[in-house]
Amino acid sequence: MEVGPTCHYVMGGVEVDADTGAAVVPGLFAAGEVAGGMHGSNRLGGNSLSDLLVFGRRSGLGAAAYVDELGTDHPAVAEEDLADTTAAARAPLEREAGENPYTVHHELQDTMNDLVGIIRRGSEIEEALEILDKLRDRVANVRSEGGTIYNPGWHLALDLRNMLLVSESIARAALEREESRGGHTRDDFPDMSPEWRKVNLVVSLRDGRVRLRQRAVDPLRPDLLELFEHEELTKYLTKDELAADATAKEEL
Amino acid sequence: MATERTFRVWRGDDDGELAEYRVEVNEGEVVLDVLHRLQATQVPDLAVRWNCKAGKCGSCSVEINGRPRLSCMARMSTFDPDETIIVTPMRTFPVIRDLVCDVSYNYQKAREIPSFTPDPKTEPGDFRMYQADVGRPQEFRKCIECFLCQNVCHVIRDHEENKENFSGPRFLMRVAELEMHPEDTADRRNIAQEDFGLGYCNITKCCTEVCPENIRITDNSLIPLKERVADRRYDPVVWLGSKIGLRKGADTPMVPNTRPGREAEE
């Protein structure tokens, strides 16, 4: 039997409001592994279940409140968008020529596994981004045989577009984050940086391209900060934050 | 070491046919690996249902050389080197495409079973059970719902007409599990016979034979359930109780509105 490391959980995910599960896209709600922000840089065993229970409920309530607020004014799907989506979905089936989606999939897997895997290096991630850039056209032109009923080759052709986007997002964010933290290990930046702790990386799709921006993490509430030993905090906080914490604890 | 093997695989729906392929096989592979290679290299639209590749999700049930098996657990090394391997979908269920079946029949049968019914007066923590009573149903809980037992059962395998009145080994085992629970208050013995068709089972043990979890379905669930049903139906004291109205409402009915067409009859 062949044994190897594999990806089994994604800590990042859709950017949601913690109280309602609402994403930035109006009417889209997310909870569980697909939502980001809950687990920080590493998920501890068992936490995913509590995540589901707490944020599943919040998202359900959030979605219900959203629908109630809409009243009778439900947004409609534009016919044009529907037609565009249908055409895009059918395109791989209608192409006369094109690459086998399995071949492209295999190359995408190999690239991400070899270059943006468990131990990452800046130069390798850059190499991966170049390869992903070349894969973009190939993904757009894959061809699927057969019909629309239970056709795995066609499903893969549709999935590939999203796989490529997610791969690029992961690679761009991994290159940007010049530290090692939780599930993200940079061979060229082996230490955890208190400065980077204060930053979230947010990716979004703008005009068909992945856009990456930094966003400040909300500071930890003082009452929560109090729960930690000062020594424990020295591993995570910047000097300024530590000084503030020391003063606060003295005042107690 | 890679070798080339002959596979004959079902293509199309119920009216499909076997197609022959020559495909590479490497050491340590299982039938599902080879089907995936076939998909990636020769027939990208080959429909195969699968998930865990570890024999625990129950998705990849097919018939290999006529034998119902999980394709992820069928090691290529167990076949003769020049043996042609024939892979067909489960025969008891309608084929959606290629090796993928519509197994909704099973979900229908699951819905009809009255669920665990503890005494409403019990509070959490009130149950006091013997270890033996806890252990007995644990064997049935190993079921991964691959539906191979349902597929192999001769009552429905070639008898579409029996499907309405027979729930199959998997779900009769579920009834047995609930009936064996000491804290359950429902009585499903009558519906086991009347609605779920326990009497059709003539204990040929084919279900036990194909079970990938090695659950002793016939010996430990179906036969004990038959004994309980015999008590319910043929014990003279129970019969007398029913006659003089002492057992009114004692038989739990099938979950209402779960079987299409049933409401019209009643």
Short mmCIF file of C-alpha atoms in Angstrom, two decimals:
data_model
loop_
_atom_site.label_atom_id
_atom_site.label_comp_id
_atom_site.label_asym_id
_atom_site.label_seq_id
_atom_site.Cartn_x
_atom_site.Cartn_y
_atom_site.Cartn_z
CA MET A 1 0.00 0.00 0.00
CA GLU A 2 1.22 3.45 -0.97
CA VAL A 3 1.21 5.96 1.89
CA GLY A 4 1.62 9.69 1.44
CA PRO A 5 0.65 13.04 2.95
CA THR A 6 -2.49 14.65 1.58
CA CYS A 7 -4.64 17.70 2.10
CA HIS A 8 -7.51 16.89 4.45
CA TYR A 9 -8.88 20.24 5.59
CA VAL A 10 -8.91 23.81 4.35
CA MET A 11 -8.52 26.40 7.11
CA GLY A 12 -9.32 29.34 4.86
CA GLY A 13 -12.62 29.87 3.11
CA VAL A 14 -15.40 32.24 2.19
CA GLU A 15 -15.10 35.52 4.10
CA VAL A 16 -18.21 35.68 6.29
CA ASP A 17 -19.68 37.83 9.02
CA ALA A 18 -19.24 35.88 12.26
CA ASP A 19 -22.72 36.63 13.60
CA THR A 20 -24.83 35.85 10.54
CA GLY A 21 -22.62 33.77 8.25
CA ALA A 22 -23.25 36.35 5.49
CA ALA A 23 -20.61 36.58 2.75
CA VAL A 24 -19.85 39.76 0.84
CA VAL A 25 -22.08 38.51 -1.99
CA PRO A 26 -25.64 39.48 -0.94
CA GLY A 27 -27.76 36.44 -0.11
CA LEU A 28 -24.79 34.06 0.12
CA PHE A 29 -24.26 32.42 3.51
CA ALA A 30 -21.54 29.97 4.47
CA ALA A 31 -20.77 27.76 7.48
CA GLY A 32 -18.36 24.92 8.16
CA GLU A 33 -15.21 24.05 6.26
CA VAL A 34 -16.20 26.25 3.33
CA ALA A 35 -16.21 29.36 5.56
CA GLY A 36 -12.94 30.97 6.64
CA GLY A 37 -11.69 32.60 9.81
CA MET A 38 -12.89 30.17 12.43
CA HIS A 39 -9.75 28.14 13.00
CA GLY A 40 -6.99 30.67 12.50
CA SER A 41 -3.95 29.05 10.93
CA ASN A 42 -4.57 25.52 12.19
CA ARG A 43 -7.62 23.48 13.05
CA LEU A 44 -7.56 21.30 16.14
CA GLY A 45 -9.23 17.88 15.97
CA GLY A 46 -12.92 18.03 16.88
CA ASN A 47 -13.23 21.78 16.42
CA SER A 48 -14.86 21.38 13.05
CA LEU A 49 -17.93 19.80 14.64
CA SER A 50 -18.40 22.65 17.11
CA ASP A 51 -17.85 25.05 14.21
CA LEU A 52 -20.73 23.40 12.35
CA LEU A 53 -23.07 23.46 15.35
CA VAL A 54 -22.46 27.09 16.29
CA PHE A 55 -22.02 28.70 12.90
CA GLY A 56 -24.53 26.42 11.16
CA ARG A 57 -27.17 27.81 13.51
CA ARG A 58 -25.98 31.37 13.11
CA SER A 59 -25.94 31.10 9.31
CA GLY A 60 -29.39 29.52 9.27
CA LEU A 61 -30.77 32.34 11.41
CA GLY A 62 -28.85 34.88 9.34
CA ALA A 63 -30.24 33.50 6.07
CA ALA A 64 -33.79 33.40 7.46
CA ALA A 65 -33.52 37.01 8.65
CA TYR A 66 -32.19 38.02 5.23
CA VAL A 67 -35.15 36.43 3.46
CA ASP A 68 -37.61 38.00 5.91
CA GLU A 69 -36.05 41.39 5.30
CA LEU A 70 -36.48 41.01 1.55
CA GLY A 71 -40.24 40.64 1.97
CA THR A 72 -41.77 40.17 -1.46
CA ASP A 73 -38.88 41.88 -3.18
CA HIS A 74 -36.94 38.73 -4.16
CA PRO A 75 -34.05 39.28 -6.53
CA ALA A 76 -34.52 37.46 -9.83
CA VAL A 77 -31.93 35.69 -11.95
CA ALA A 78 -31.31 37.59 -15.15
CA GLU A 79 -32.18 35.51 -18.24
CA GLU A 80 -28.96 36.70 -19.81
CA ASP A 81 -26.84 35.40 -16.90
CA LEU A 82 -28.67 32.09 -17.05
CA ALA A 83 -27.99 31.77 -20.76
CA ASP A 84 -24.32 32.70 -20.28
CA THR A 85 -23.86 30.14 -17.50
CA THR A 86 -25.58 27.42 -19.49
CA ALA A 87 -23.47 28.17 -22.54
CA ALA A 88 -20.26 28.16 -20.47
CA ALA A 89 -21.23 24.84 -18.88
CA ARG A 90 -22.06 23.22 -22.20
CA ALA A 91 -18.99 24.55 -23.98
CA PRO A 92 -16.65 21.61 -23.16
CA LEU A 93 -19.23 19.17 -24.57
CA GLU A 94 -19.65 21.10 -27.78
CA ARG A 95 -15.96 21.57 -28.62
CA GLU A 96 -14.78 19.63 -31.64
CA ALA A 97 -11.22 19.48 -30.35
CA GLY A 98 -9.53 20.09 -27.04
CA GLU A 99 -7.46 18.52 -24.35
CA ASN A 100 -8.61 15.71 -22.04
CA PRO A 101 -9.58 17.36 -18.70
CA TYR A 102 -7.92 14.50 -16.80
CA THR A 103 -4.53 15.39 -18.29
CA VAL A 104 -4.82 19.04 -17.21
CA HIS A 105 -6.15 17.98 -13.79
CA HIS A 106 -3.15 15.73 -13.29
CA GLU A 107 -0.72 18.53 -14.11
CA LEU A 108 -2.53 20.92 -11.78
CA GLN A 109 -2.34 18.36 -8.97
CA ASP A 110 1.36 17.72 -9.56
CA THR A 111 2.15 21.44 -9.68
CA MET A 112 0.37 22.22 -6.42
CA ASN A 113 1.70 19.12 -4.69
CA ASP A 114 5.32 19.68 -5.71
CA LEU A 115 5.56 23.47 -5.50
CA VAL A 116 2.90 24.70 -3.06
CA GLY A 117 2.84 21.63 -0.82
CA ILE A 118 3.58 21.12 2.84
CA ILE A 119 6.96 22.88 3.00
CA ARG A 120 6.88 25.97 0.77
CA ARG A 121 9.63 28.11 -0.70
CA GLY A 122 9.19 31.54 -2.34
CA SER A 123 11.01 30.60 -5.56
CA GLU A 124 8.92 27.43 -5.92
CA ILE A 125 5.64 29.25 -5.39
CA GLU A 126 6.66 31.77 -8.07
CA GLU A 127 7.40 28.86 -10.40
CA ALA A 128 3.98 27.39 -9.59
CA LEU A 129 2.26 30.69 -10.39
CA GLU A 130 3.94 30.72 -13.81
CA ILE A 131 2.74 27.19 -14.50
CA LEU A 132 -0.79 28.02 -13.30
CA ASP A 133 -0.80 31.00 -15.65
CA LYS A 134 -0.05 28.70 -18.57
CA LEU A 135 -2.68 26.21 -17.42
CA ARG A 136 -5.38 28.90 -17.60
CA ASP A 137 -5.78 28.70 -21.37
CA ARG A 138 -5.64 24.93 -21.35
CA VAL A 139 -8.36 24.74 -18.68
CA ALA A 140 -10.50 27.08 -20.75
CA ASN A 141 -10.21 24.81 -23.78
CA VAL A 142 -10.68 21.28 -22.45
CA ARG A 143 -13.10 19.03 -24.28
CA SER A 144 -15.50 16.49 -22.77
CA GLU A 145 -17.02 13.54 -24.56
CA GLY A 146 -20.51 12.19 -23.98
CA GLY A 147 -23.72 13.73 -22.68
CA THR A 148 -24.92 15.55 -19.60
CA ILE A 149 -26.07 12.53 -17.56
CA TYR A 150 -23.58 11.43 -14.88
CA ASN A 151 -20.54 12.38 -16.95
CA PRO A 152 -17.43 12.56 -14.71
CA GLY A 153 -15.23 13.91 -17.52
CA TRP A 154 -17.61 16.83 -18.01
CA HIS A 155 -17.90 17.45 -14.27
CA LEU A 156 -14.11 17.58 -14.08
CA ALA A 157 -14.01 20.09 -16.95
CA LEU A 158 -16.39 22.32 -14.95
CA ASP A 159 -14.53 21.80 -11.67
CA LEU A 160 -11.16 22.59 -13.24
CA ARG A 161 -11.98 26.29 -13.58
CA ASN A 162 -12.63 26.52 -9.84
CA MET A 163 -9.67 24.30 -8.99
CA LEU A 164 -7.42 26.65 -10.92
CA LEU A 165 -8.84 29.71 -9.15
CA VAL A 166 -8.44 28.14 -5.71
CA SER A 167 -4.91 26.98 -6.59
CA GLU A 168 -3.92 30.46 -7.68
CA SER A 169 -5.47 31.99 -4.55
CA ILE A 170 -3.57 29.59 -2.31
CA ALA A 171 -0.29 30.16 -4.14
CA ARG A 172 -0.62 33.97 -4.17
CA ALA A 173 -1.47 34.08 -0.46
CA ALA A 174 1.29 31.60 0.43
CA LEU A 175 3.84 33.72 -1.42
CA GLU A 176 2.66 36.90 0.28
CA ARG A 177 2.79 35.52 3.81
CA GLU A 178 6.49 35.58 4.63
CA GLU A 179 6.39 33.60 7.86
CA SER A 180 5.53 30.09 9.06
CA ARG A 181 2.32 29.67 10.99
CA GLY A 182 0.03 26.69 11.60
CA GLY A 183 -0.52 24.75 8.40
CA HIS A 184 1.60 27.21 6.39
CA THR A 185 5.33 26.43 6.48
CA ARG A 186 7.82 28.57 4.55
CA ASP A 187 11.29 27.06 4.34
CA ASP A 188 12.67 30.55 3.60
CA PHE A 189 10.81 32.16 6.55
CA PRO A 190 10.81 29.45 9.24
CA ASP A 191 9.69 31.65 12.17
CA MET A 192 6.27 32.83 13.25
CA SER A 193 6.03 36.61 13.05
CA PRO A 194 3.93 38.64 15.51
CA GLU A 195 3.48 41.31 12.83
CA TRP A 196 1.94 38.84 10.41
CA ARG A 197 -0.45 37.67 13.15
CA LYS A 198 -2.22 40.99 12.77
CA VAL A 199 -2.90 40.42 9.08
CA ASN A 200 -5.49 38.40 7.16
CA LEU A 201 -5.04 37.84 3.46
CA VAL A 202 -8.23 38.22 1.46
CA VAL A 203 -8.48 37.07 -2.16
CA SER A 204 -11.28 37.98 -4.50
CA LEU A 205 -12.07 37.62 -8.18
CA ARG A 206 -11.90 40.89 -10.10
CA ASP A 207 -12.39 40.90 -13.88
CA GLY A 208 -11.46 37.25 -14.08
CA ARG A 209 -8.23 37.72 -12.12
CA VAL A 210 -7.37 36.85 -8.54
CA ARG A 211 -6.88 39.98 -6.41
CA LEU A 212 -5.01 39.73 -3.11
CA ARG A 213 -5.21 42.30 -0.34
CA GLN A 214 -4.19 42.52 3.30
CA ARG A 215 -6.74 43.21 5.97
CA ALA A 216 -6.04 43.96 9.63
CA VAL A 217 -7.24 41.28 12.05
CA ASP A 218 -9.55 42.62 14.77
CA PRO A 219 -7.45 43.00 17.96
CA LEU A 220 -8.08 40.41 20.67
CA ARG A 221 -10.50 41.76 23.30
CA PRO A 222 -8.74 42.69 26.58
CA ASP A 223 -11.01 40.38 28.65
CA LEU A 224 -9.98 37.45 26.44
CA LEU A 225 -6.33 38.49 26.51
CA GLU A 226 -6.44 38.33 30.31
CA LEU A 227 -7.13 34.61 30.17
CA PHE A 228 -3.62 33.89 28.87
CA GLU A 229 -0.36 33.76 30.82
CA HIS A 230 1.93 36.62 29.83
CA GLU A 231 4.67 34.13 28.93
CA GLU A 232 2.37 32.25 26.58
CA LEU A 233 1.48 35.51 24.83
CA THR A 234 5.14 36.34 24.16
CA LYS A 235 5.07 33.66 21.48
CA TYR A 236 2.33 35.43 19.56
CA LEU A 237 2.16 39.15 20.23
CA THR A 238 4.30 42.07 19.04
CA LYS A 239 6.40 44.03 21.54
CA ASP A 240 3.87 46.88 21.62
CA GLU A 241 0.99 44.55 22.30
CA LEU A 242 2.96 42.77 25.02
CA ALA A 243 3.74 46.04 26.78
CA ALA A 244 0.06 46.94 26.75
CA ASP A 245 -0.82 43.51 28.12
CA ALA A 246 1.73 43.81 30.95
CA THR A 247 0.33 47.18 31.99
CA ALA A 248 -3.22 45.85 31.90
CA LYS A 249 -2.32 42.83 34.05
CA GLU A 250 -0.53 45.02 36.60
CA GLU A 251 -3.63 47.12 36.98
CA LEU A 252 -5.67 44.04 37.96
CA MET B 1 5.26 -3.94 -12.26
CA ALA B 2 2.76 -2.77 -14.86
CA THR B 3 0.81 -5.30 -16.90
CA GLU B 4 -1.98 -4.90 -19.42
CA ARG B 5 -5.29 -6.52 -18.53
CA THR B 6 -8.62 -7.01 -20.23
CA PHE B 7 -11.64 -5.32 -18.69
CA ARG B 8 -15.21 -5.65 -19.89
CA VAL B 9 -17.27 -2.79 -18.48
CA TRP B 10 -20.99 -2.04 -18.71
CA ARG B 11 -21.67 1.09 -20.78
CA GLY B 12 -25.03 2.83 -21.08
CA ASP B 13 -28.23 2.44 -19.08
CA ASP B 14 -30.45 -0.63 -18.51
CA ASP B 15 -30.23 -1.34 -22.25
CA GLY B 16 -26.48 -0.89 -22.38
CA GLU B 17 -23.85 -3.45 -23.23
CA LEU B 18 -20.37 -4.60 -22.24
CA ALA B 19 -17.45 -2.79 -23.83
CA GLU B 20 -13.96 -4.30 -23.86
CA TYR B 21 -10.82 -2.38 -22.93
CA ARG B 22 -7.14 -3.18 -22.52
CA VAL B 23 -5.84 -1.22 -19.56
CA GLU B 24 -2.64 -0.90 -17.53
CA VAL B 25 -2.59 -2.41 -14.04
CA ASN B 26 0.13 -1.80 -11.44
CA GLU B 27 1.10 -3.71 -8.38
CA GLY B 28 -1.11 -3.15 -5.34
CA GLU B 29 -4.05 -1.73 -7.28
CA VAL B 30 -7.74 -2.46 -6.79
CA VAL B 31 -10.49 -2.62 -9.41
CA LEU B 32 -11.56 0.97 -8.68
CA ASP B 33 -8.02 2.22 -9.42
CA VAL B 34 -8.18 0.52 -12.80
CA LEU B 35 -11.63 1.98 -13.53
CA HIS B 36 -10.22 5.40 -12.73
CA ARG B 37 -7.28 4.83 -15.08
CA LEU B 38 -9.72 3.77 -17.77
CA GLN B 39 -11.64 7.00 -17.14
CA ALA B 40 -8.53 9.18 -17.25
CA THR B 41 -7.00 7.60 -20.34
CA GLN B 42 -9.67 6.02 -22.55
CA VAL B 43 -13.29 6.76 -21.58
CA PRO B 44 -13.54 10.14 -19.79
CA ASP B 45 -17.31 9.90 -19.52
CA LEU B 46 -17.31 6.49 -17.74
CA ALA B 47 -19.73 6.93 -14.84
CA VAL B 48 -18.44 5.44 -11.58
CA ARG B 49 -19.70 6.35 -8.09
CA TRP B 50 -16.99 6.36 -5.41
CA ASN B 51 -15.80 8.31 -2.42
CA CYS B 52 -13.50 7.04 0.31
CA LYS B 53 -11.46 4.32 -1.46
CA ALA B 54 -11.19 2.60 1.95
CA GLY B 55 -14.28 0.38 2.10
CA LYS B 56 -16.11 2.61 4.55
CA CYS B 57 -18.43 4.84 2.53
CA GLY B 58 -20.36 2.18 0.63
CA SER B 59 -20.45 4.12 -2.65
CA CYS B 60 -18.54 1.93 -5.11
CA SER B 61 -20.72 -1.20 -5.04
CA VAL B 62 -20.64 -3.06 -8.38
CA GLU B 63 -20.64 -6.64 -9.60
CA ILE B 64 -17.20 -7.98 -10.49
CA ASN B 65 -17.27 -11.19 -12.49
CA GLY B 66 -20.86 -11.54 -11.31
CA ARG B 67 -20.06 -11.14 -7.64
CA PRO B 68 -21.43 -8.11 -5.72
CA ARG B 69 -18.41 -6.30 -4.24
CA LEU B 70 -16.96 -2.93 -3.32
CA SER B 71 -14.67 -2.08 -6.22
CA CYS B 72 -12.26 -0.27 -3.88
CA MET B 73 -11.71 -3.44 -1.88
CA ALA B 74 -11.34 -5.83 -4.83
CA ARG B 75 -7.59 -6.34 -5.16
CA MET B 76 -6.32 -7.03 -8.66
CA SER B 77 -3.82 -9.53 -7.21
CA THR B 78 -6.71 -11.88 -6.33
CA PHE B 79 -7.52 -12.47 -10.03
CA ASP B 80 -5.62 -14.76 -12.36
CA PRO B 81 -3.07 -12.80 -14.45
CA ASP B 82 -4.90 -13.53 -17.72
CA GLU B 83 -8.42 -13.39 -16.30
CA THR B 84 -10.84 -11.00 -18.03
CA ILE B 85 -12.51 -8.80 -15.45
CA ILE B 86 -16.17 -8.04 -16.03
CA VAL B 87 -17.60 -5.06 -14.16
CA THR B 88 -21.34 -4.46 -14.22
CA PRO B 89 -23.67 -2.24 -12.17
CA MET B 90 -25.80 -3.72 -9.36
CA ARG B 91 -28.57 -5.64 -11.09
CA THR B 92 -31.36 -5.00 -8.57
CA PHE B 93 -31.48 -1.23 -9.06
CA PRO B 94 -32.16 0.88 -12.17
CA VAL B 95 -28.98 1.97 -13.94
CA ILE B 96 -28.49 5.72 -14.28
CA ARG B 97 -25.46 5.28 -16.51
CA ASP B 98 -22.58 2.81 -16.84
CA LEU B 99 -21.74 1.56 -13.32
CA VAL B 100 -23.96 4.00 -11.42
CA CYS B 101 -27.34 2.89 -10.06
CA ASP B 102 -30.32 4.75 -8.70
CA VAL B 103 -30.55 3.34 -5.16
CA SER B 104 -33.58 5.42 -4.05
CA TYR B 105 -35.49 2.20 -3.31
CA ASN B 106 -33.34 1.87 -0.21
CA TYR B 107 -34.02 5.40 1.02
CA GLN B 108 -37.74 4.80 0.56
CA LYS B 109 -37.53 1.64 2.70
CA ALA B 110 -35.52 3.46 5.38
CA ARG B 111 -38.19 6.16 5.73
CA GLU B 112 -40.92 3.60 6.41
CA ILE B 113 -39.37 2.26 9.63
CA PRO B 114 -40.64 3.85 12.89
CA SER B 115 -37.56 5.31 14.57
CA PHE B 116 -36.24 4.65 18.08
CA THR B 117 -39.06 5.39 20.53
CA PRO B 118 -37.94 5.69 24.15
CA ASP B 119 -40.46 6.15 26.96
CA PRO B 120 -41.22 9.91 26.94
CA LYS B 121 -40.87 9.91 30.72
CA THR B 122 -37.15 9.03 30.57
CA GLU B 123 -34.65 11.82 31.00
CA PRO B 124 -31.12 11.88 29.60
CA GLY B 125 -29.00 9.61 31.78
CA ASP B 126 -31.93 7.41 32.85
CA PHE B 127 -31.06 4.41 30.67
CA ARG B 128 -29.51 1.49 32.50
CA MET B 129 -28.50 -1.17 29.99
CA TYR B 130 -26.56 -4.39 30.21
CA GLN B 131 -23.38 -4.48 28.15
CA ALA B 132 -24.78 -7.42 26.17
CA ASP B 133 -27.78 -5.29 25.14
CA VAL B 134 -25.45 -2.50 24.08
CA GLY B 135 -23.16 -4.88 22.21
CA ARG B 136 -25.83 -6.75 20.23
CA PRO B 137 -26.97 -3.86 17.99
CA GLN B 138 -23.40 -2.56 17.65
CA GLU B 139 -22.75 -5.25 15.07
CA PHE B 140 -25.60 -3.93 12.93
CA ARG B 141 -24.38 -0.35 13.31
CA LYS B 142 -21.24 -1.34 11.37
CA CYS B 143 -23.43 -1.24 8.23
CA ILE B 144 -22.00 1.18 5.64
CA GLU B 145 -25.13 1.06 3.45
CA CYS B 146 -23.36 -0.19 0.36
CA PHE B 147 -26.61 -2.05 -0.46
CA LEU B 148 -24.77 -5.13 -1.69
CA CYS B 149 -27.03 -7.27 0.54
CA GLN B 150 -30.08 -5.64 -1.01
CA ASN B 151 -28.62 -6.20 -4.47
CA VAL B 152 -27.88 -9.89 -3.96
CA CYS B 153 -31.20 -10.77 -2.28
CA HIS B 154 -33.13 -13.07 -4.63
CA VAL B 155 -36.48 -11.75 -3.35
CA ILE B 156 -35.99 -8.51 -5.28
CA ARG B 157 -33.00 -9.23 -7.54
CA ASP B 158 -35.13 -10.44 -10.42
CA HIS B 159 -38.51 -9.61 -8.96
CA GLU B 160 -39.39 -5.98 -9.40
CA GLU B 161 -42.93 -6.84 -8.21
CA ASN B 162 -41.66 -7.71 -4.72
CA LYS B 163 -39.95 -4.38 -4.16
CA GLU B 164 -43.04 -2.62 -2.85
CA ASN B 165 -43.63 -5.21 -0.11
CA PHE B 166 -40.10 -6.18 0.82
CA SER B 167 -37.60 -3.93 2.60
CA GLY B 168 -34.56 -6.17 2.08
CA PRO B 169 -31.95 -7.47 4.54
CA ARG B 170 -30.44 -4.07 5.33
CA PHE B 171 -33.72 -2.61 6.57
CA LEU B 172 -35.07 -5.75 8.22
CA MET B 173 -31.78 -5.71 10.12
CA ARG B 174 -32.54 -2.11 11.14
CA VAL B 175 -35.96 -3.25 12.43
CA ALA B 176 -34.27 -6.06 14.37
CA GLU B 177 -31.78 -3.59 15.85
CA LEU B 178 -34.59 -1.35 17.14
CA GLU B 179 -36.60 -4.32 18.40
CA MET B 180 -33.58 -5.55 20.39
CA HIS B 181 -33.13 -2.20 22.14
CA PRO B 182 -34.28 -2.62 25.75
CA GLU B 183 -35.32 1.03 26.08
CA ASP B 184 -37.41 1.10 22.91
CA THR B 185 -41.19 1.07 23.47
CA ALA B 186 -42.48 0.60 19.90
CA ASP B 187 -43.46 -2.84 18.61
CA ARG B 188 -42.50 -3.31 14.98
CA ARG B 189 -43.01 -7.09 14.88
CA ASN B 190 -46.31 -6.92 13.03
CA ILE B 191 -45.16 -4.44 10.39
CA ALA B 192 -41.92 -6.40 9.96
CA GLN B 193 -44.09 -9.19 8.58
CA GLU B 194 -47.03 -7.28 7.08
CA ASP B 195 -45.35 -4.25 5.53
CA PHE B 196 -41.63 -5.00 5.35
CA GLY B 197 -42.00 -8.58 4.07
CA LEU B 198 -39.85 -10.51 6.53
CA GLY B 199 -41.70 -13.71 5.50
CA TYR B 200 -40.21 -13.48 1.99
CA CYS B 201 -36.77 -14.09 3.48
CA ASN B 202 -35.90 -17.77 3.38
CA ILE B 203 -32.52 -17.40 5.03
CA THR B 204 -30.27 -18.37 2.14
CA LYS B 205 -27.62 -16.12 3.74
CA CYS B 206 -26.55 -14.49 0.47
CA CYS B 207 -26.71 -11.12 2.26
CA THR B 208 -24.29 -12.31 4.94
CA GLU B 209 -22.03 -13.71 2.23
CA VAL B 210 -21.58 -10.40 0.39
CA CYS B 211 -21.44 -8.06 3.41
CA PRO B 212 -18.11 -6.16 3.28
CA GLU B 213 -18.38 -5.45 7.01
CA ASN B 214 -18.88 -9.17 7.72
CA ILE B 215 -22.10 -8.52 9.63
CA ARG B 216 -23.88 -11.82 10.31
CA ILE B 217 -27.12 -10.39 8.96
CA THR B 218 -29.07 -13.66 8.75
CA ASP B 219 -27.92 -15.35 11.95
CA ASN B 220 -27.90 -12.33 14.23
CA SER B 221 -30.71 -10.14 12.93
CA LEU B 222 -33.10 -11.82 10.49
CA ILE B 223 -33.54 -15.13 12.30
CA PRO B 224 -33.97 -13.51 15.75
CA LEU B 225 -36.50 -11.11 14.19
CA LYS B 226 -38.38 -14.05 12.66
CA GLU B 227 -38.52 -15.64 16.13
CA ARG B 228 -39.93 -12.45 17.62
CA VAL B 229 -42.51 -12.19 14.84
CA ALA B 230 -43.55 -15.82 15.48
CA ASP B 231 -44.09 -14.92 19.16
CA ARG B 232 -46.23 -11.97 18.19
CA ARG B 233 -48.35 -13.87 15.68
CA TYR B 234 -48.60 -17.41 17.00
CA ASP B 235 -48.25 -17.23 20.78
CA PRO B 236 -51.73 -18.23 22.09
CA VAL B 237 -51.54 -15.76 24.97
CA VAL B 238 -50.78 -12.84 22.61
CA TRP B 239 -53.57 -14.12 20.33
CA LEU B 240 -56.02 -14.19 23.26
CA GLY B 241 -54.90 -10.72 24.36
CA SER B 242 -55.65 -9.38 20.88
CA LYS B 243 -59.04 -11.14 20.78
CA ILE B 244 -60.26 -9.63 24.06
CA GLY B 245 -58.90 -6.19 23.22
CA LEU B 246 -56.00 -6.11 25.67
CA ARG B 247 -53.42 -5.36 22.94
CA LYS B 248 -55.18 -2.38 21.40
CA GLY B 249 -52.63 -0.06 19.80
CA ALA B 250 -49.76 -2.36 20.77
CA ASP B 251 -48.59 -2.78 17.17
CA THR B 252 -46.72 0.28 15.95
CA PRO B 253 -47.82 1.14 12.39
CA MET B 254 -45.45 1.90 9.52
CA VAL B 255 -44.46 5.60 9.46
CA PRO B 256 -47.54 7.30 7.95
CA ASN B 257 -47.43 8.83 4.47
CA THR B 258 -44.13 7.26 3.55
CA ARG B 259 -45.27 4.66 1.01
CA PRO B 260 -46.72 6.11 -2.19
CA GLY B 261 -50.23 4.82 -2.95
CA ARG B 262 -50.71 3.50 0.56
CA GLU B 263 -52.99 6.34 1.75
CA ALA B 264 -55.50 5.61 -0.99
CA GLU B 265 -55.99 2.04 0.25
CA GLU B 266 -56.69 2.99 3.85
#
